[in-house]
Amino acid sequence: MHVLYVYPNFTTPRGAWSTRAYDFARRWIEQGHRVTVVTGVYDKSDLRPTGSTWTGVVDGIEVRAINVRLSNRHGLGRRVLTFLLLAAFASWHAVRRSYDVALVSSGPLTLGIAGLAARWLRRRPFVFEVRDLFSDGLEQLGIVTNPAAVTSLRWFEGACYRSATRVVALSETMAERIRRRHGIRGIAVVPNAASTALFDHGAEPPAEIAGRDAAFVFTGTMGRANDCGQLLQAARQLRARGRDDIHIYLVGDGQRRPALEAEALRDGLDHVHFVPLVPKDKLAGWLAAATAMVLTLKPVPVFDTVSPNKLFDAFAAGLPVIQTTQGWIRRVLADHDCGITVDATAPTALSDAMVRLADDRQQRDRMARNARRLASDVYSVDRLSNELLDTLVDALRPRRSTPAP
């Protein structure tokens, strides 16, 4: 089977982003399949193409990239233009290239155009992988406020769902929202995966964090969605309680990072540290020295559906999680006793949870063991790559023809 995998921000473990496409594609190739990844150039990726477009092989994976840079630091206008260029590039491949099934990963939602091209112009099975509820995110974050624009986005989402041979959601909460709004049935749920192999080598902690008795780590993008101001508020409360021994590390980049650094400097938060992007294969050292991973998101309903990469990095590293969403992740942490969920709107909840884990070694160690067990038993890359592969194989089976949207 030849899979055309449209994924906007492909990277390997040498980059500083999710390796979902890389990990899954490599395993499918090992099983005798062929994978062609169509992608852009994300600023957290290690992909460095030359020329306006690039074709190459990365660890056995055929990669075709348009050399248009994607960055969370870019403004809305530039990002929309980038998304449209990537959608056009992917659609050309969907129409002109030879393959058996198209796997299109969204967001951005514009990549759905490539899926529609595969389904209706090339008459190939189209599997729509939904990594976020794009229109809900834009509306709830206040990025798109015009009701007609939101309605148009939702109509296009619905067209993609109805045209897809199969739909894959990254969480059960996400799948339920799609079922309820669009009436789509038979949605496969394949969350992000825990790459335990990256954390099995006893990595040496960096000097910046080594030796800390209590170190809480946030990794990834510092943007509007992540609401990292919650971490600075917790730091102020910790200082007021005389707990400057508890350190907070923000590892990554994003549009809001300069403002966060300025705020921490202004308030004298010496126990808050900002660290540049760390490649995935170097992250193990940071997490090995951490007390817990902290996952903050803005308290809006759409984020109760997400499947954040950093959550699975924490599980793979055997690290407890403190997080603020109120959907499926809250249930997983409670059911498996591997972390603490706090209310993002409660003023002291985050700092209270940090103190609790910093002071209770027994609870911390128990949660760490449970997190690692969950990574191996439920969220392993081998298991989840096979689940998505089964969905792709199923999409190739003959079905009744579907009317165009």
CSV table of C-alpha atoms in Angstrom, one decimal:
chain,number,residue,atom,x,y,z
A,1,MET,CA,0.0,0.0,0.0
A,2,HIS,CA,1.3,3.5,-0.9
A,3,VAL,CA,0.2,6.2,1.5
A,4,LEU,CA,0.2,9.8,0.6
A,5,TYR,CA,0.5,11.5,4.0
A,6,VAL,CA,-0.2,15.2,4.0
A,7,TYR,CA,1.2,16.6,7.3
A,8,PRO,CA,2.0,20.3,7.6
A,9,ASN,CA,4.9,20.2,10.1
A,10,PHE,CA,6.9,17.0,9.6
A,11,THR,CA,10.0,16.5,11.7
A,12,THR,CA,12.3,13.8,13.1
A,13,PRO,CA,13.4,13.4,16.7
A,14,ARG,CA,16.2,15.9,15.8
A,15,GLY,CA,13.6,18.6,15.6
A,16,ALA,CA,11.6,20.2,18.4
A,17,TRP,CA,8.1,19.1,17.5
A,18,SER,CA,5.7,16.1,17.3
A,19,THR,CA,7.2,13.1,15.5
A,20,ARG,CA,3.8,11.5,15.0
A,21,ALA,CA,4.1,11.4,11.1
A,22,TYR,CA,7.8,10.3,11.3
A,23,ASP,CA,7.2,7.6,13.9
A,24,PHE,CA,4.1,6.1,12.2
A,25,ALA,CA,5.6,6.3,8.6
A,26,ARG,CA,8.8,4.5,9.6
A,27,ARG,CA,6.8,1.6,11.2
A,28,TRP,CA,4.6,1.3,8.1
A,29,ILE,CA,7.6,1.2,5.9
A,30,GLU,CA,9.1,-1.5,8.1
A,31,GLN,CA,5.9,-3.6,7.4
A,32,GLY,CA,6.4,-3.3,3.7
A,33,HIS,CA,4.3,-0.2,2.8
A,34,ARG,CA,5.4,2.9,1.0
A,35,VAL,CA,4.9,6.4,2.5
A,36,THR,CA,5.2,9.8,0.8
A,37,VAL,CA,5.0,12.7,3.1
A,38,VAL,CA,3.9,16.1,1.7
A,39,THR,CA,4.8,18.9,4.1
A,40,GLY,CA,5.9,22.5,4.7
A,41,VAL,CA,8.8,23.8,6.6
A,42,TYR,CA,7.9,24.3,10.3
A,43,ASP,CA,10.4,26.4,12.2
A,44,LYS,CA,10.6,23.7,14.9
A,45,SER,CA,11.4,21.0,12.4
A,46,ASP,CA,14.8,19.8,11.5
A,47,LEU,CA,13.8,19.7,7.8
A,48,ARG,CA,16.0,22.1,5.8
A,49,PRO,CA,15.0,21.9,2.1
A,50,THR,CA,16.7,23.9,-0.6
A,51,GLY,CA,14.9,25.5,-3.5
A,52,SER,CA,11.3,26.4,-3.7
A,53,THR,CA,10.3,22.7,-3.5
A,54,TRP,CA,12.3,19.8,-2.4
A,55,THR,CA,12.2,16.0,-2.8
A,56,GLY,CA,14.3,13.7,-0.7
A,57,VAL,CA,14.4,10.7,1.5
A,58,VAL,CA,14.5,11.0,5.3
A,59,ASP,CA,15.2,7.8,7.2
A,60,GLY,CA,13.5,5.8,4.5
A,61,ILE,CA,10.5,8.1,4.2
A,62,GLU,CA,9.9,9.9,0.8
A,63,VAL,CA,9.4,13.6,1.6
A,64,ARG,CA,8.1,16.3,-0.7
A,65,ALA,CA,8.3,19.8,0.8
A,66,ILE,CA,7.3,23.3,-0.3
A,67,ASN,CA,9.9,25.6,1.1
A,68,VAL,CA,7.5,28.0,2.8
A,69,ARG,CA,8.2,28.6,6.4
A,70,LEU,CA,5.5,27.9,9.0
A,71,SER,CA,5.9,29.6,12.4
A,72,ASN,CA,3.7,30.3,15.4
A,73,ARG,CA,5.3,33.7,15.6
A,74,HIS,CA,3.8,34.8,12.3
A,75,GLY,CA,0.7,37.0,12.2
A,76,LEU,CA,-2.7,35.8,11.0
A,77,GLY,CA,-2.4,37.1,7.4
A,78,ARG,CA,1.0,35.5,6.8
A,79,ARG,CA,-0.2,32.2,8.3
A,80,VAL,CA,-3.3,32.1,6.2
A,81,LEU,CA,-1.2,32.7,3.0
A,82,THR,CA,1.2,30.0,4.1
A,83,PHE,CA,-1.6,27.6,4.8
A,84,LEU,CA,-3.1,28.2,1.3
A,85,LEU,CA,0.2,27.7,-0.4
A,86,LEU,CA,0.7,24.4,1.4
A,87,ALA,CA,-2.8,23.3,0.5
A,88,ALA,CA,-2.2,24.1,-3.1
A,89,PHE,CA,1.1,22.1,-3.1
A,90,ALA,CA,-0.6,19.2,-1.4
A,91,SER,CA,-3.6,19.3,-3.7
A,92,TRP,CA,-1.3,19.1,-6.7
A,93,HIS,CA,0.3,15.9,-5.3
A,94,ALA,CA,-3.1,14.5,-4.5
A,95,VAL,CA,-4.2,15.0,-8.1
A,96,ARG,CA,-1.0,14.2,-10.0
A,97,ARG,CA,0.9,11.6,-8.0
A,98,SER,CA,0.4,7.9,-7.8
A,99,TYR,CA,-0.8,6.4,-4.5
A,100,ASP,CA,-3.4,4.1,-3.0
A,101,VAL,CA,-4.8,6.2,-0.1
A,102,ALA,CA,-4.5,9.8,1.0
A,103,LEU,CA,-4.1,10.5,4.7
A,104,VAL,CA,-4.6,14.2,5.3
A,105,SER,CA,-3.8,15.7,8.7
A,106,SER,CA,-5.5,18.9,9.8
A,107,GLY,CA,-5.1,21.6,11.0
A,108,PRO,CA,-4.8,23.8,9.3
A,109,LEU,CA,-8.2,23.2,7.9
A,110,THR,CA,-7.1,24.4,4.4
A,111,LEU,CA,-5.3,21.0,4.0
A,112,GLY,CA,-8.8,19.5,3.6
A,113,ILE,CA,-8.7,20.9,0.1
A,114,ALA,CA,-6.1,18.2,-0.7
A,115,GLY,CA,-8.3,15.5,0.7
A,116,LEU,CA,-11.3,16.7,-1.4
A,117,ALA,CA,-9.0,16.7,-4.4
A,118,ALA,CA,-7.9,13.1,-3.7
A,119,ARG,CA,-11.5,11.9,-3.1
A,120,TRP,CA,-13.4,13.7,-5.9
A,121,LEU,CA,-10.8,14.4,-8.6
A,122,ARG,CA,-8.5,11.4,-8.2
A,123,ARG,CA,-11.1,9.0,-6.9
A,124,ARG,CA,-8.8,7.7,-4.2
A,125,PRO,CA,-9.8,6.9,-0.6
A,126,PHE,CA,-9.3,9.9,1.7
A,127,VAL,CA,-8.7,9.5,5.4
A,128,PHE,CA,-9.1,12.8,7.3
A,129,GLU,CA,-7.0,12.9,10.5
A,130,VAL,CA,-8.3,15.7,12.8
A,131,ARG,CA,-5.7,17.0,15.2
A,132,ASP,CA,-7.8,19.9,16.3
A,133,LEU,CA,-11.2,21.3,15.9
A,134,PHE,CA,-10.1,24.2,13.8
A,135,SER,CA,-13.2,26.4,13.6
A,136,ASP,CA,-13.9,26.0,17.3
A,137,GLY,CA,-10.3,27.1,18.1
A,138,LEU,CA,-10.4,30.1,15.9
A,139,GLU,CA,-13.8,31.2,17.3
A,140,GLN,CA,-13.1,30.5,21.0
A,141,LEU,CA,-9.7,32.2,21.0
A,142,GLY,CA,-11.2,35.3,19.4
A,143,ILE,CA,-9.1,35.0,16.2
A,144,VAL,CA,-12.2,34.8,13.9
A,145,THR,CA,-15.2,36.7,15.3
A,146,ASN,CA,-17.3,37.3,12.2
A,147,PRO,CA,-20.3,34.9,12.4
A,148,ALA,CA,-20.5,34.4,8.6
A,149,ALA,CA,-16.8,33.4,8.6
A,150,VAL,CA,-17.3,30.9,11.4
A,151,THR,CA,-20.3,29.4,9.6
A,152,SER,CA,-18.3,29.1,6.4
A,153,LEU,CA,-15.4,27.4,8.2
A,154,ARG,CA,-17.9,24.9,9.8
A,155,TRP,CA,-19.5,24.2,6.4
A,156,PHE,CA,-16.1,23.4,4.9
A,157,GLU,CA,-15.2,21.2,7.9
A,158,GLY,CA,-18.5,19.3,7.4
A,159,ALA,CA,-17.7,18.9,3.7
A,160,CYS,CA,-14.3,17.4,4.6
A,161,TYR,CA,-15.9,15.0,7.1
A,162,ARG,CA,-18.6,13.9,4.8
A,163,SER,CA,-16.3,13.4,1.9
A,164,ALA,CA,-13.7,11.4,3.9
A,165,THR,CA,-13.7,7.6,3.5
A,166,ARG,CA,-12.8,7.5,7.2
A,167,VAL,CA,-12.3,10.1,9.9
A,168,VAL,CA,-9.6,9.8,12.6
A,169,ALA,CA,-9.8,12.0,15.7
A,170,LEU,CA,-7.0,12.4,18.2
A,171,SER,CA,-9.3,12.0,21.3
A,172,GLU,CA,-12.6,10.5,22.2
A,173,THR,CA,-13.8,14.0,23.3
A,174,MET,CA,-12.9,15.3,19.9
A,175,ALA,CA,-14.7,12.4,18.1
A,176,GLU,CA,-17.8,13.0,20.2
A,177,ARG,CA,-17.9,16.7,19.2
A,178,ILE,CA,-17.6,15.8,15.5
A,179,ARG,CA,-20.4,13.2,15.9
A,180,ARG,CA,-22.7,15.6,17.6
A,181,ARG,CA,-22.2,18.6,15.3
A,182,HIS,CA,-21.8,16.8,11.9
A,183,GLY,CA,-23.5,13.5,12.4
A,184,ILE,CA,-20.4,11.5,11.4
A,185,ARG,CA,-20.3,7.9,12.6
A,186,GLY,CA,-17.5,5.3,12.7
A,187,ILE,CA,-14.8,7.7,13.8
A,188,ALA,CA,-11.5,6.1,14.7
A,189,VAL,CA,-9.7,7.5,17.7
A,190,VAL,CA,-5.9,7.4,17.5
A,191,PRO,CA,-4.3,9.8,19.9
A,192,ASN,CA,-0.7,11.0,19.8
A,193,ALA,CA,1.8,8.4,21.0
A,194,ALA,CA,4.5,8.0,23.7
A,195,SER,CA,7.9,7.4,22.2
A,196,THR,CA,9.4,5.5,25.1
A,197,ALA,CA,12.6,4.7,23.2
A,198,LEU,CA,13.6,8.3,23.4
A,199,PHE,CA,13.6,8.2,27.2
A,200,ASP,CA,15.3,4.9,27.8
A,201,HIS,CA,18.9,5.9,27.7
A,202,GLY,CA,19.5,7.6,31.0
A,203,ALA,CA,20.1,11.1,29.5
A,204,GLU,CA,22.2,13.5,31.5
A,205,PRO,CA,20.2,16.5,32.8
A,206,PRO,CA,21.4,19.9,31.6
A,207,ALA,CA,23.3,22.0,34.1
A,208,GLU,CA,20.5,24.5,34.2
A,209,ILE,CA,18.2,22.0,35.9
A,210,ALA,CA,20.4,19.4,37.4
A,211,GLY,CA,20.3,19.3,41.2
A,212,ARG,CA,17.0,21.1,41.6
A,213,ASP,CA,14.9,19.6,44.4
A,214,ALA,CA,11.7,20.8,42.7
A,215,ALA,CA,11.6,21.6,39.0
A,216,PHE,CA,8.4,21.9,37.0
A,217,VAL,CA,8.8,21.9,33.2
A,218,PHE,CA,6.6,23.4,30.5
A,219,THR,CA,7.6,22.5,26.9
A,220,GLY,CA,6.4,23.7,23.5
A,221,THR,CA,4.7,26.8,22.1
A,222,MET,CA,4.2,29.9,24.2
A,223,GLY,CA,1.2,31.4,22.4
A,224,ARG,CA,-2.3,32.6,22.9
A,225,ALA,CA,-3.7,29.1,23.3
A,226,ASN,CA,-1.2,28.0,25.9
A,227,ASP,CA,-1.9,30.8,28.4
A,228,CYS,CA,1.5,30.6,30.0
A,229,GLY,CA,0.6,33.6,32.2
A,230,GLN,CA,-0.8,30.9,34.5
A,231,LEU,CA,2.7,29.8,35.2
A,232,LEU,CA,3.9,33.3,36.1
A,233,GLN,CA,0.9,33.7,38.4
A,234,ALA,CA,1.8,30.4,40.1
A,235,ALA,CA,5.4,31.6,40.5
A,236,ARG,CA,4.2,34.8,42.2
A,237,GLN,CA,2.1,32.7,44.6
A,238,LEU,CA,5.0,30.4,45.3
A,239,ARG,CA,7.3,33.3,46.1
A,240,ALA,CA,4.6,34.8,48.4
A,241,ARG,CA,4.5,31.4,50.3
A,242,GLY,CA,8.3,31.4,50.6
A,243,ARG,CA,8.7,28.6,48.1
A,244,ASP,CA,11.4,30.0,45.9
A,245,ASP,CA,12.9,26.5,46.1
A,246,ILE,CA,10.3,25.5,43.5
A,247,HIS,CA,11.6,26.3,40.0
A,248,ILE,CA,9.6,26.6,36.8
A,249,TYR,CA,11.2,26.1,33.4
A,250,LEU,CA,9.5,27.2,30.2
A,251,VAL,CA,11.2,25.3,27.3
A,252,GLY,CA,10.3,26.5,23.8
A,253,ASP,CA,9.3,29.5,21.8
A,254,GLY,CA,6.3,31.3,20.6
A,255,GLN,CA,4.6,34.6,19.9
A,256,ARG,CA,4.1,35.4,23.6
A,257,ARG,CA,7.6,34.4,24.9
A,258,PRO,CA,9.1,37.9,24.8
A,259,ALA,CA,6.2,39.4,26.8
A,260,LEU,CA,6.4,36.5,29.3
A,261,GLU,CA,10.2,37.0,29.8
A,262,ALA,CA,9.7,40.8,30.3
A,263,GLU,CA,6.9,40.1,32.8
A,264,ALA,CA,9.1,37.6,34.8
A,265,LEU,CA,12.0,40.1,34.8
A,266,ARG,CA,9.8,43.0,35.9
A,267,ASP,CA,8.4,41.0,38.8
A,268,GLY,CA,11.7,39.6,39.9
A,269,LEU,CA,10.7,36.0,39.4
A,270,ASP,CA,14.2,34.5,39.6
A,271,HIS,CA,12.8,31.0,40.0
A,272,VAL,CA,11.3,31.1,36.5
A,273,HIS,CA,13.7,30.1,33.7
A,274,PHE,CA,13.2,30.5,29.9
A,275,VAL,CA,15.0,27.9,27.8
A,276,PRO,CA,15.4,27.9,24.0
A,277,LEU,CA,13.8,25.1,21.9
A,278,VAL,CA,15.2,21.7,22.7
A,279,PRO,CA,15.3,19.0,20.0
A,280,LYS,CA,13.1,16.0,20.8
A,281,ASP,CA,16.1,13.7,21.2
A,282,LYS,CA,17.6,16.0,23.8
A,283,LEU,CA,14.4,16.5,25.8
A,284,ALA,CA,15.0,13.4,27.8
A,285,GLY,CA,17.6,15.1,30.0
A,286,TRP,CA,15.3,17.9,30.9
A,287,LEU,CA,12.4,15.6,31.8
A,288,ALA,CA,14.7,13.2,33.7
A,289,ALA,CA,15.5,16.0,36.2
A,290,ALA,CA,11.9,17.4,36.4
A,291,THR,CA,9.5,16.9,39.2
A,292,ALA,CA,6.5,17.1,36.9
A,293,MET,CA,5.4,18.3,33.5
A,294,VAL,CA,3.0,21.3,33.5
A,295,LEU,CA,0.5,21.6,30.7
A,296,THR,CA,-1.5,24.8,30.6
A,297,LEU,CA,-4.1,25.9,28.1
A,298,LYS,CA,-6.6,28.7,27.9
A,299,PRO,CA,-9.8,27.6,29.7
A,300,VAL,CA,-12.1,27.3,26.6
A,301,PRO,CA,-14.1,24.2,25.7
A,302,VAL,CA,-12.1,23.3,22.5
A,303,PHE,CA,-9.0,22.6,24.5
A,304,ASP,CA,-10.9,19.8,26.4
A,305,THR,CA,-10.6,17.8,23.2
A,306,VAL,CA,-6.8,18.2,22.4
A,307,SER,CA,-4.1,15.6,22.4
A,308,PRO,CA,-0.9,17.6,23.3
A,309,ASN,CA,2.5,16.1,22.4
A,310,LYS,CA,4.0,17.1,25.7
A,311,LEU,CA,1.5,14.9,27.6
A,312,PHE,CA,2.8,11.8,25.9
A,313,ASP,CA,6.4,12.9,26.3
A,314,ALA,CA,5.7,13.1,30.0
A,315,PHE,CA,4.2,9.6,30.0
A,316,ALA,CA,7.1,8.2,28.1
A,317,ALA,CA,9.6,9.8,30.5
A,318,GLY,CA,7.7,8.4,33.5
A,319,LEU,CA,6.8,11.9,34.7
A,320,PRO,CA,3.7,13.1,36.6
A,321,VAL,CA,1.5,15.7,34.8
A,322,ILE,CA,-0.2,18.8,36.2
A,323,GLN,CA,-2.7,20.1,33.6
A,324,THR,CA,-5.7,22.4,33.2
A,325,THR,CA,-8.0,20.9,30.6
A,326,GLN,CA,-11.3,19.4,31.7
A,327,GLY,CA,-12.0,16.7,29.1
A,328,TRP,CA,-10.5,13.3,28.4
A,329,ILE,CA,-7.1,14.1,29.8
A,330,ARG,CA,-8.6,14.8,33.2
A,331,ARG,CA,-10.2,11.4,33.2
A,332,VAL,CA,-7.0,9.6,32.1
A,333,LEU,CA,-5.0,11.2,34.9
A,334,ALA,CA,-7.6,10.4,37.5
A,335,ASP,CA,-8.2,6.8,36.3
A,336,HIS,CA,-4.5,5.9,36.1
A,337,ASP,CA,-3.3,8.1,39.0
A,338,CYS,CA,-0.6,9.7,37.0
A,339,GLY,CA,-1.2,13.4,37.5
A,340,ILE,CA,-3.2,16.3,38.8
A,341,THR,CA,-5.9,18.3,37.0
A,342,VAL,CA,-6.4,21.9,38.2
A,343,ASP,CA,-9.0,24.6,37.4
A,344,ALA,CA,-7.3,27.3,35.3
A,345,THR,CA,-9.7,29.8,36.7
A,346,ALA,CA,-8.9,29.0,40.4
A,347,PRO,CA,-6.2,31.5,41.5
A,348,THR,CA,-4.1,29.2,43.6
A,349,ALA,CA,-4.8,25.8,42.1
A,350,LEU,CA,-1.7,25.5,40.0
A,351,SER,CA,0.7,26.6,42.8
A,352,ASP,CA,-1.0,24.3,45.3
A,353,ALA,CA,-0.5,21.3,43.0
A,354,MET,CA,3.2,22.2,42.6
A,355,VAL,CA,3.7,22.3,46.3
A,356,ARG,CA,1.8,19.1,46.8
A,357,LEU,CA,4.1,17.2,44.3
A,358,ALA,CA,7.2,18.9,45.5
A,359,ASP,CA,6.6,17.9,49.1
A,360,ASP,CA,5.2,14.4,48.6
A,361,ARG,CA,7.9,12.1,47.2
A,362,GLN,CA,5.8,9.0,47.6
A,363,GLN,CA,2.9,10.3,45.6
A,364,ARG,CA,5.3,11.7,43.0
A,365,ASP,CA,7.0,8.3,42.5
A,366,ARG,CA,3.7,6.4,42.4
A,367,MET,CA,2.4,8.8,39.7
A,368,ALA,CA,5.7,8.5,37.7
A,369,ARG,CA,5.5,4.7,37.7
A,370,ASN,CA,1.9,4.8,36.5
A,371,ALA,CA,2.7,7.3,33.8
A,372,ARG,CA,5.4,5.1,32.4
A,373,ARG,CA,3.1,2.0,32.5
A,374,LEU,CA,0.4,4.0,30.6
A,375,ALA,CA,2.9,4.9,27.9
A,376,SER,CA,3.9,1.3,27.4
A,377,ASP,CA,0.5,-0.3,27.7
A,378,VAL,CA,-1.9,2.2,26.1
A,379,TYR,CA,0.0,4.9,24.2
A,380,SER,CA,2.9,3.1,22.6
A,381,VAL,CA,4.0,4.1,19.1
A,382,ASP,CA,3.8,0.5,17.9
A,383,ARG,CA,0.3,0.0,19.1
A,384,LEU,CA,-1.1,3.3,17.8
A,385,SER,CA,0.7,3.2,14.4
A,386,ASN,CA,-0.9,-0.2,13.8
A,387,GLU,CA,-4.3,1.2,14.8
A,388,LEU,CA,-4.0,4.0,12.2
A,389,LEU,CA,-2.6,1.6,9.6
A,390,ASP,CA,-5.7,-0.6,10.2
A,391,THR,CA,-7.9,2.4,9.4
A,392,LEU,CA,-6.0,3.1,6.2
A,393,VAL,CA,-6.3,-0.6,5.1
A,394,ASP,CA,-10.1,-0.4,5.9
A,395,ALA,CA,-10.4,2.7,3.8
A,396,LEU,CA,-9.2,0.7,0.8
A,397,ARG,CA,-12.0,-1.8,1.1
A,398,PRO,CA,-14.8,-1.4,-1.5
A,399,ARG,CA,-17.7,0.8,-0.2
A,400,ARG,CA,-20.9,2.2,-1.6
A,401,SER,CA,-20.3,5.3,-3.6
A,402,THR,CA,-20.7,8.6,-1.6
A,403,PRO,CA,-22.4,11.6,-3.2
A,404,ALA,CA,-20.3,14.7,-3.5
A,405,PRO,CA,-20.8,17.3,-0.8
